[in-house]
Amino acid sequence: GQQLNQSPQSMFIQEGEDVSMNCTSSSIFNTWLWYKQDPGEGPVLLIALYKAGELTSNGRLTAQFGITRKDSFLNISASIPSDVGIYFCAGQGYGGSQGNLIFGKGTKLSVKP
Amino acid sequence: EAEVAQSPRYKITEKSQAVAFWCDPISGHATLYWYRQILGQGPELLVQFQDESVVDDSQLPKDRFSAERLKGVDSTLKIQPAELGDSAMYLCASSLAQYHRDSNSPLHFGNGTRLTVT
């Protein structure tokens, strides 16, 4: 079945540093989504990408849909303590069994003030 | 902003007991999903509804799990009997359409029900 490889698994950074995380897939996706999850809460959508090559920003967050449609990355600039949490990528194919939204295992971000 | 409502937030039950979770999606969202999230993992799809019809339940352990969305609005997920390995966060999500690129409407999650089976 489809699998997403998300890396790194965890990151420990200093406040103010930039962060980069990525997801790769063995299959082509038509949609990439990035979510953030705080403890005890449901994932909250950060950025949605629908077109190969698309680069989208949301404040200090920037995400790109890879040209091959098999990867995506998320960058966070000038990290702050409230960026702490688990970040998930999710990809969706198109049609039949490819239509399910598949999630990566998450990147746990810790920010030292 | 509209939210996906889930209840209860927390549930502790003994193994072999029955347990049920409820979800009310964002108004107008035709597609409803139940996901299970084991600690330290990403969400995994259990069942997907389009209106009142099941679109995909291939990952639902049907010997003990059941889900319904009778009127195509709110939904219930049931486990009977619960097993120790069912301890997890159960997340409900909804979207306007099955394929998010069709409607530019991504998936929105509720805050989940944390189930502990003892």
Tab-separated table of C-alpha atoms in Angstrom:
chain	number	residue	atom	x	y	z
A	1	GLY	CA	0.000	0.000	0.000
A	2	GLN	CA	0.939	3.652	-0.164
A	3	GLN	CA	3.371	4.880	2.441
A	4	LEU	CA	4.713	8.263	3.405
A	5	ASN	CA	8.193	8.694	4.814
A	6	GLN	CA	8.370	11.809	6.954
A	7	SER	CA	11.646	13.145	8.298
A	8	PRO	CA	13.089	13.982	10.637
A	9	GLN	CA	11.207	12.145	13.366
A	10	SER	CA	12.051	14.853	15.874
A	11	MET	CA	13.881	18.169	16.044
A	12	PHE	CA	15.279	20.181	18.941
A	13	ILE	CA	16.019	23.752	17.936
A	14	GLN	CA	16.708	27.142	19.449
A	15	GLU	CA	14.094	29.875	19.264
A	16	GLY	CA	14.661	31.980	16.173
A	17	GLU	CA	16.103	29.176	14.070
A	18	ASP	CA	14.561	28.017	10.818
A	19	VAL	CA	13.094	24.520	10.514
A	20	SER	CA	12.715	22.220	7.543
A	21	MET	CA	10.909	18.891	7.328
A	22	ASN	CA	9.854	16.764	4.386
A	23	CYS	CA	7.786	13.857	3.178
A	24	THR	CA	8.449	11.419	0.383
A	25	SER	CA	6.173	8.850	-1.145
A	26	SER	CA	6.561	5.757	-3.284
A	27	SER	CA	3.416	6.824	-5.139
A	28	ILE	CA	2.275	9.952	-6.926
A	29	PHE	CA	-0.067	12.218	-4.999
A	30	ASN	CA	-2.379	14.917	-6.336
A	31	THR	CA	-2.797	16.714	-3.032
A	32	TRP	CA	-0.400	17.404	-0.190
A	33	LEU	CA	-1.555	18.739	3.166
A	34	TRP	CA	0.446	19.791	6.224
A	35	TYR	CA	-1.090	19.625	9.703
A	36	LYS	CA	0.057	20.535	13.213
A	37	GLN	CA	-1.158	18.646	16.263
A	38	ASP	CA	-0.894	19.820	19.869
A	39	PRO	CA	-1.129	17.282	22.715
A	40	GLY	CA	-4.686	16.076	23.274
A	41	GLU	CA	-6.018	17.963	20.264
A	42	GLY	CA	-6.912	17.048	16.715
A	43	PRO	CA	-4.630	17.982	13.818
A	44	VAL	CA	-5.084	21.524	12.516
A	45	LEU	CA	-4.547	22.288	8.851
A	46	LEU	CA	-1.585	24.575	8.109
A	47	ILE	CA	-1.183	24.504	4.342
A	48	ALA	CA	-2.893	22.725	1.423
A	49	LEU	CA	-1.135	22.129	-1.914
A	50	TYR	CA	-2.995	21.028	-5.042
A	51	LYS	CA	-0.565	21.536	-7.921
A	52	ALA	CA	2.867	20.072	-8.667
A	53	GLY	CA	5.535	22.716	-8.171
A	54	GLU	CA	3.206	24.909	-6.105
A	55	LEU	CA	4.892	26.959	-3.377
A	56	THR	CA	2.525	28.321	-0.738
A	57	SER	CA	3.115	30.427	2.350
A	58	ASN	CA	1.074	30.945	5.497
A	59	GLY	CA	2.818	33.499	7.692
A	60	ARG	CA	6.176	32.042	8.717
A	61	LEU	CA	5.313	28.702	7.115
A	62	THR	CA	6.162	27.786	3.544
A	63	ALA	CA	5.370	24.486	1.861
A	64	GLN	CA	6.066	23.125	-1.612
A	65	PHE	CA	4.486	20.381	-3.708
A	66	GLY	CA	7.369	18.550	-5.386
A	67	ILE	CA	7.600	18.495	-9.170
A	68	THR	CA	7.669	14.685	-9.210
A	69	ARG	CA	4.459	14.706	-7.117
A	70	LYS	CA	6.145	12.237	-4.777
A	71	ASP	CA	7.382	14.691	-2.174
A	72	SER	CA	6.656	17.850	-0.230
A	73	PHE	CA	8.490	19.981	2.289
A	74	LEU	CA	7.488	22.388	5.042
A	75	ASN	CA	9.699	25.218	6.253
A	76	ILE	CA	9.149	27.294	9.384
A	77	SER	CA	11.153	30.488	9.621
A	78	ALA	CA	12.219	32.217	12.839
A	79	SER	CA	10.720	29.592	15.136
A	80	ILE	CA	8.949	30.629	18.345
A	81	PRO	CA	7.975	28.558	21.414
A	82	SER	CA	4.362	28.117	20.250
A	83	ASP	CA	5.630	26.253	17.177
A	84	VAL	CA	6.149	23.267	19.482
A	85	GLY	CA	4.038	20.298	18.438
A	86	ILE	CA	3.858	17.420	15.995
A	87	TYR	CA	3.726	18.208	12.303
A	88	PHE	CA	2.127	15.728	9.904
A	89	CYS	CA	2.203	15.582	6.149
A	90	ALA	CA	-0.685	13.920	4.318
A	91	GLY	CA	-1.089	12.987	0.681
A	92	GLN	CA	-4.051	12.020	-1.426
A	93	GLY	CA	-4.109	10.283	-4.784
A	94	TYR	CA	-7.019	10.306	-7.171
A	95	GLY	CA	-9.515	7.598	-7.893
A	96	GLY	CA	-10.354	4.205	-6.388
A	97	SER	CA	-8.057	2.992	-3.657
A	98	GLN	CA	-5.746	5.929	-4.324
A	99	GLY	CA	-8.310	8.331	-2.934
A	100	ASN	CA	-7.565	7.885	0.723
A	101	LEU	CA	-5.622	10.537	2.584
A	102	ILE	CA	-2.414	8.933	3.841
A	103	PHE	CA	-0.535	10.455	6.789
A	104	GLY	CA	3.144	10.429	7.636
A	105	LYS	CA	4.294	9.438	11.124
A	106	GLY	CA	4.952	13.021	12.136
A	107	THR	CA	7.853	15.293	13.045
A	108	LYS	CA	7.988	16.315	16.700
A	109	LEU	CA	9.314	19.846	17.069
A	110	SER	CA	10.758	21.158	20.320
A	111	VAL	CA	11.839	24.810	20.610
A	112	LYS	CA	14.162	26.054	23.341
A	113	PRO	CA	13.489	29.664	24.373
B	1	GLU	CA	-14.788	29.184	12.261
B	2	ALA	CA	-17.017	26.072	12.124
B	3	GLU	CA	-15.662	23.016	13.880
B	4	VAL	CA	-16.066	19.264	13.871
B	5	ALA	CA	-17.628	18.287	17.201
B	6	GLN	CA	-16.768	15.034	18.927
B	7	SER	CA	-17.874	13.479	22.200
B	8	PRO	CA	-16.868	12.314	24.650
B	9	ARG	CA	-13.360	13.820	24.882
B	10	TYR	CA	-12.165	10.978	27.084
B	11	LYS	CA	-13.465	7.454	27.657
B	12	ILE	CA	-12.153	4.751	29.945
B	13	THR	CA	-13.668	1.316	29.568
B	14	GLU	CA	-12.898	-2.230	30.573
B	15	LYS	CA	-12.036	-4.776	27.934
B	16	SER	CA	-15.011	-6.695	26.557
B	17	GLN	CA	-17.297	-3.709	27.157
B	18	ALA	CA	-19.029	-1.754	24.402
B	19	VAL	CA	-18.092	1.848	23.672
B	20	ALA	CA	-19.454	4.453	21.265
B	21	PHE	CA	-18.162	7.760	19.926
B	22	TRP	CA	-20.155	10.521	18.299
B	23	CYS	CA	-19.195	13.050	15.642
B	24	ASP	CA	-20.976	16.066	14.176
B	25	PRO	CA	-19.168	17.322	11.059
B	26	ILE	CA	-18.994	20.872	9.789
B	27	SER	CA	-22.372	21.842	8.324
B	28	GLY	CA	-22.577	21.053	4.629
B	29	HIS	CA	-19.630	18.679	4.589
B	30	ALA	CA	-20.684	15.593	2.648
B	31	THR	CA	-17.603	13.517	3.405
B	32	LEU	CA	-16.965	12.212	6.921
B	33	TYR	CA	-14.013	10.177	8.121
B	34	TRP	CA	-13.140	8.227	11.237
B	35	TYR	CA	-9.423	7.890	11.919
B	36	ARG	CA	-7.559	6.051	14.671
B	37	GLN	CA	-4.303	7.516	15.970
B	38	ILE	CA	-2.056	5.388	18.111
B	39	LEU	CA	0.341	7.357	20.322
B	40	GLY	CA	3.396	8.414	18.340
B	41	GLN	CA	1.848	7.633	14.950
B	42	GLY	CA	-0.065	9.471	12.269
B	43	PRO	CA	-3.836	9.040	11.888
B	44	GLU	CA	-4.960	5.924	10.028
B	45	LEU	CA	-8.296	5.770	8.219
B	46	LEU	CA	-10.931	3.439	9.628
B	47	VAL	CA	-13.971	4.377	7.568
B	48	GLN	CA	-15.074	7.044	5.097
B	49	PHE	CA	-18.628	8.158	4.359
B	50	GLN	CA	-19.963	10.096	1.417
B	51	ASP	CA	-23.302	11.404	2.685
B	52	GLU	CA	-24.875	8.338	4.322
B	53	SER	CA	-22.998	5.746	2.260
B	54	VAL	CA	-19.775	4.000	3.220
B	55	VAL	CA	-17.089	4.738	0.605
B	56	ASP	CA	-14.243	2.836	2.206
B	57	ASP	CA	-14.221	0.602	5.273
B	58	SER	CA	-11.418	-1.678	4.161
B	59	GLN	CA	-9.340	-0.890	7.261
B	60	LEU	CA	-12.233	-1.201	9.736
B	61	PRO	CA	-12.029	-4.346	11.934
B	62	LYS	CA	-15.580	-5.334	11.182
B	63	ASP	CA	-15.732	-8.137	13.698
B	64	ARG	CA	-15.816	-5.560	16.482
B	65	PHE	CA	-16.117	-2.098	14.931
B	66	SER	CA	-19.177	-0.571	13.298
B	67	ALA	CA	-19.942	2.893	11.996
B	68	GLU	CA	-23.056	4.572	10.770
B	69	ARG	CA	-24.177	7.914	9.387
B	70	LEU	CA	-27.866	7.297	9.025
B	71	LYS	CA	-29.041	10.721	7.839
B	72	GLY	CA	-25.811	11.755	6.211
B	73	VAL	CA	-25.011	14.263	8.932
B	74	ASP	CA	-23.666	13.079	12.295
B	75	SER	CA	-22.013	9.725	12.779
B	76	THR	CA	-21.401	7.100	15.455
B	77	LEU	CA	-18.459	4.720	15.731
B	78	LYS	CA	-18.923	1.697	17.978
B	79	ILE	CA	-16.551	-0.901	19.349
B	80	GLN	CA	-17.918	-4.116	20.830
B	81	PRO	CA	-16.197	-5.767	22.555
B	82	ALA	CA	-13.312	-3.403	23.287
B	83	GLU	CA	-9.815	-4.876	23.491
B	84	LEU	CA	-6.676	-3.523	25.170
B	85	GLY	CA	-5.157	-2.779	21.754
B	86	ASP	CA	-8.018	-0.420	20.922
B	87	SER	CA	-6.593	2.226	23.268
B	88	ALA	CA	-5.959	5.206	21.001
B	89	MET	CA	-7.259	8.617	19.933
B	90	TYR	CA	-10.282	8.332	17.651
B	91	LEU	CA	-10.511	11.308	15.349
B	92	CYS	CA	-13.423	12.397	13.217
B	93	ALA	CA	-12.870	14.634	10.214
B	94	SER	CA	-15.010	16.123	7.473
B	95	SER	CA	-14.606	17.803	4.108
B	96	LEU	CA	-16.810	19.237	1.385
B	97	ALA	CA	-15.774	16.609	-1.139
B	98	GLN	CA	-13.920	13.306	-1.210
B	99	TYR	CA	-11.134	14.651	-3.390
B	100	HIS	CA	-9.871	17.772	-1.739
B	101	ARG	CA	-8.467	19.288	-4.898
B	102	ASP	CA	-11.950	19.204	-6.473
B	103	SER	CA	-13.403	21.628	-4.004
B	104	ASN	CA	-10.263	23.234	-2.601
B	105	SER	CA	-11.636	21.997	0.698
B	106	PRO	CA	-9.197	20.076	2.812
B	107	LEU	CA	-9.983	17.772	5.678
B	108	HIS	CA	-10.886	19.372	9.034
B	109	PHE	CA	-10.468	17.369	12.228
B	110	GLY	CA	-12.294	17.359	15.525
B	111	ASN	CA	-10.392	17.192	18.824
B	112	GLY	CA	-10.898	13.458	19.091
B	113	THR	CA	-11.940	10.969	21.749
B	114	ARG	CA	-9.106	9.515	23.810
B	115	LEU	CA	-10.032	5.886	24.557
B	116	THR	CA	-8.310	3.887	27.282
B	117	VAL	CA	-9.194	0.211	27.592
B	118	THR	CA	-8.233	-1.411	30.898
